[in-house]
Amino acid sequence: MPDFLSKLLGRKSRRVRCTLAKTYRVISSASVDDLWQTVVDFADVSWHPLLARTNVPRGLVPKPGLIFRAVTRLSPIPIRIFVERVRPGELLSIRILAMPGIEERMIYQVESTVWGTRISYSVTLRGWLSPLIWSFIRPYAAKVAEALAKAAEKAPLQGGPGKKTHPGNSVDFGF
């Protein structure tokens, strides 16, 4: 009997387990609040190179346990996104539930530095399909942090998330 168990356990350890992880970082001139508002506004993902649209209503604040649907730019098949952790103003961790054989986790982290606001975007893929999926999403994943920074830098100028502009409240000093 012990031989049977050792063979069974030995087979489990021989399974192919592949994990791919990559972190992208960008320094932005946008404030931490502007970057954070852009990250958590799942209703407007127009800046995101991988996501095309979601079914999240405007103004919904992400909380752990929130599950919503999204459509990627690579496929018209909807995926589910699960919000794992949220530290307001600092960190958002989400998990993509697309298909069996692949597990994807994305972490957005925003922090203030001496040089500006740093946005970190981390992608972790696990499962036997991860090398195949990574070959498709790698060029898009490399652009996420930069696209987020650009969207947050434009947001205050356009009256973006959390910003209300009033035309009569501007002052021109004539410099």
CSV table of C-alpha atoms in Angstrom, one decimal:
chain,number,residue,atom,x,y,z
A,1,MET,CA,0.0,0.0,0.0
A,2,PRO,CA,2.8,2.5,0.8
A,3,ASP,CA,4.2,2.0,-2.7
A,4,PHE,CA,0.9,2.9,-4.3
A,5,LEU,CA,0.7,6.1,-2.3
A,6,SER,CA,4.3,7.1,-3.1
A,7,LYS,CA,3.7,6.5,-6.8
A,8,LEU,CA,0.5,8.6,-6.7
A,9,LEU,CA,2.2,11.4,-4.9
A,10,GLY,CA,5.2,11.2,-7.2
A,11,ARG,CA,2.9,11.7,-10.2
A,12,LYS,CA,1.4,14.8,-8.7
A,13,SER,CA,4.8,16.4,-8.3
A,14,ARG,CA,5.7,15.8,-12.0
A,15,ARG,CA,2.8,17.9,-13.3
A,16,VAL,CA,3.9,20.9,-15.3
A,17,ARG,CA,3.5,24.0,-13.3
A,18,CYS,CA,4.4,27.2,-15.0
A,19,THR,CA,4.3,30.7,-13.5
A,20,LEU,CA,5.2,33.8,-15.4
A,21,ALA,CA,5.4,37.2,-13.6
A,22,LYS,CA,6.4,40.6,-14.7
A,23,THR,CA,6.2,44.1,-13.2
A,24,TYR,CA,6.1,47.3,-15.2
A,25,ARG,CA,6.8,50.7,-13.5
A,26,VAL,CA,6.3,54.2,-14.7
A,27,ILE,CA,6.8,57.6,-13.1
A,28,SER,CA,4.0,60.1,-13.7
A,29,SER,CA,3.5,63.8,-13.1
A,30,ALA,CA,-0.2,63.1,-12.1
A,31,SER,CA,-1.1,63.1,-8.4
A,32,VAL,CA,-1.6,59.9,-6.4
A,33,ASP,CA,-5.3,60.8,-6.2
A,34,ASP,CA,-5.7,61.2,-10.0
A,35,LEU,CA,-3.9,57.9,-10.7
A,36,TRP,CA,-5.9,56.1,-8.1
A,37,GLN,CA,-9.2,57.5,-9.5
A,38,THR,CA,-8.2,56.3,-13.0
A,39,VAL,CA,-7.3,52.8,-11.7
A,40,VAL,CA,-10.5,52.2,-9.8
A,41,ASP,CA,-12.9,53.7,-12.4
A,42,PHE,CA,-13.8,50.3,-14.0
A,43,ALA,CA,-16.7,52.0,-15.9
A,44,ASP,CA,-14.2,53.8,-18.1
A,45,VAL,CA,-11.4,51.5,-19.2
A,46,SER,CA,-10.8,53.3,-22.5
A,47,TRP,CA,-7.2,53.9,-21.6
A,48,HIS,CA,-6.5,50.1,-20.9
A,49,PRO,CA,-4.7,48.3,-23.7
A,50,LEU,CA,-6.2,44.9,-22.8
A,51,LEU,CA,-9.8,45.7,-21.6
A,52,ALA,CA,-12.4,47.1,-24.1
A,53,ARG,CA,-15.4,47.5,-21.8
A,54,THR,CA,-16.9,46.3,-18.5
A,55,ASN,CA,-20.4,46.0,-17.1
A,56,VAL,CA,-19.6,48.1,-14.0
A,57,PRO,CA,-21.9,51.1,-13.4
A,58,ARG,CA,-20.4,54.6,-13.1
A,59,GLY,CA,-19.3,55.6,-9.6
A,60,LEU,CA,-19.0,52.0,-8.2
A,61,VAL,CA,-16.1,51.8,-5.7
A,62,PRO,CA,-14.3,48.5,-6.0
A,63,LYS,CA,-14.3,46.4,-2.8
A,64,PRO,CA,-12.9,43.0,-2.1
A,65,GLY,CA,-15.3,40.3,-3.4
A,66,LEU,CA,-16.7,42.4,-6.3
A,67,ILE,CA,-17.1,40.3,-9.5
A,68,PHE,CA,-17.8,41.9,-12.8
A,69,ARG,CA,-17.6,41.1,-16.5
A,70,ALA,CA,-15.3,42.6,-19.0
A,71,VAL,CA,-14.5,42.2,-22.7
A,72,THR,CA,-10.9,42.2,-23.9
A,73,ARG,CA,-9.6,43.8,-27.0
A,74,LEU,CA,-8.2,40.4,-28.0
A,75,SER,CA,-11.4,38.4,-28.0
A,76,PRO,CA,-15.2,39.2,-27.9
A,77,ILE,CA,-15.7,36.4,-25.3
A,78,PRO,CA,-16.5,38.0,-21.9
A,79,ILE,CA,-14.3,37.3,-18.9
A,80,ARG,CA,-14.9,37.6,-15.2
A,81,ILE,CA,-12.8,39.9,-13.0
A,82,PHE,CA,-12.7,39.3,-9.2
A,83,VAL,CA,-11.4,42.1,-6.9
A,84,GLU,CA,-9.1,40.5,-4.3
A,85,ARG,CA,-7.6,43.3,-2.3
A,86,VAL,CA,-8.1,47.0,-2.1
A,87,ARG,CA,-6.0,49.5,-0.1
A,88,PRO,CA,-7.5,52.9,-1.1
A,89,GLY,CA,-5.0,55.1,-2.7
A,90,GLU,CA,-2.3,52.4,-2.7
A,91,LEU,CA,-3.1,49.0,-4.1
A,92,LEU,CA,-5.7,47.1,-6.1
A,93,SER,CA,-5.3,43.4,-6.7
A,94,ILE,CA,-7.7,41.7,-9.2
A,95,ARG,CA,-7.9,38.2,-10.5
A,96,ILE,CA,-9.0,37.3,-14.0
A,97,LEU,CA,-11.2,34.2,-14.3
A,98,ALA,CA,-11.2,33.5,-18.0
A,99,MET,CA,-10.8,29.7,-18.6
A,100,PRO,CA,-9.6,26.6,-16.9
A,101,GLY,CA,-5.8,26.1,-17.2
A,102,ILE,CA,-4.9,29.7,-16.6
A,103,GLU,CA,-4.9,31.9,-13.6
A,104,GLU,CA,-4.1,35.6,-14.0
A,105,ARG,CA,-3.5,38.1,-11.2
A,106,MET,CA,-3.0,41.9,-11.8
A,107,ILE,CA,-1.8,44.2,-9.2
A,108,TYR,CA,-1.9,48.0,-9.5
A,109,GLN,CA,0.2,49.9,-7.0
A,110,VAL,CA,0.4,53.7,-6.7
A,111,GLU,CA,3.0,55.5,-4.5
A,112,SER,CA,4.4,58.9,-4.2
A,113,THR,CA,8.1,59.4,-4.7
A,114,VAL,CA,10.5,62.3,-4.9
A,115,TRP,CA,10.5,62.2,-8.7
A,116,GLY,CA,6.7,62.0,-9.1
A,117,THR,CA,4.0,59.3,-8.6
A,118,ARG,CA,5.1,55.8,-9.4
A,119,ILE,CA,2.5,53.4,-10.8
A,120,SER,CA,3.4,49.7,-10.8
A,121,TYR,CA,1.5,47.1,-12.8
A,122,SER,CA,2.3,43.5,-12.0
A,123,VAL,CA,1.0,40.5,-14.0
A,124,THR,CA,1.3,36.9,-12.8
A,125,LEU,CA,0.1,34.0,-14.9
A,126,ARG,CA,-0.1,30.5,-13.5
A,127,GLY,CA,-1.2,27.3,-15.2
A,128,TRP,CA,-0.3,25.1,-18.1
A,129,LEU,CA,-1.7,27.6,-20.6
A,130,SER,CA,0.3,30.5,-19.2
A,131,PRO,CA,3.1,30.4,-21.9
A,132,LEU,CA,0.6,30.5,-24.7
A,133,ILE,CA,-1.5,33.3,-23.1
A,134,TRP,CA,1.6,35.3,-22.2
A,135,SER,CA,2.7,35.3,-25.9
A,136,PHE,CA,-0.6,37.0,-26.8
A,137,ILE,CA,-0.8,39.5,-24.0
A,138,ARG,CA,2.9,40.5,-23.5
A,139,PRO,CA,2.9,43.5,-25.9
A,140,TYR,CA,-0.3,44.8,-24.4
A,141,ALA,CA,0.7,44.3,-20.8
A,142,ALA,CA,3.9,46.3,-21.4
A,143,LYS,CA,1.8,49.3,-22.2
A,144,VAL,CA,-0.7,49.3,-19.3
A,145,ALA,CA,1.3,51.3,-16.8
A,146,GLU,CA,2.3,53.9,-19.4
A,147,ALA,CA,-1.3,54.2,-20.7
A,148,LEU,CA,-2.6,54.6,-17.1
A,149,ALA,CA,-0.1,57.4,-16.4
A,150,LYS,CA,-1.0,59.2,-19.6
A,151,ALA,CA,-4.8,58.9,-18.9
A,152,ALA,CA,-4.3,60.2,-15.3
A,153,GLU,CA,-2.2,63.1,-16.5
A,154,LYS,CA,-4.9,64.1,-19.0
A,155,ALA,CA,-7.8,63.6,-16.5
A,156,PRO,CA,-7.4,67.0,-14.6
A,157,LEU,CA,-7.3,68.8,-17.9
A,158,GLN,CA,-10.5,67.2,-19.2
A,159,GLY,CA,-12.3,67.2,-15.9
A,160,GLY,CA,-11.8,63.5,-15.5
A,161,PRO,CA,-12.6,61.2,-12.6
A,162,GLY,CA,-13.3,63.0,-9.4
A,163,LYS,CA,-12.6,66.4,-11.0
A,164,LYS,CA,-15.4,69.0,-11.5
A,165,THR,CA,-14.4,72.0,-13.5
A,166,HIS,CA,-16.3,75.2,-13.4
A,167,PRO,CA,-15.6,77.6,-16.3
A,168,GLY,CA,-16.2,80.7,-14.1
A,169,ASN,CA,-13.7,79.7,-11.4
A,170,SER,CA,-10.5,80.0,-13.5
A,171,VAL,CA,-8.2,83.0,-12.8
A,172,ASP,CA,-5.8,84.3,-15.4
A,173,PHE,CA,-2.9,86.3,-13.9
A,174,GLY,CA,-1.7,87.4,-17.3
A,175,PHE,CA,1.9,86.2,-16.9
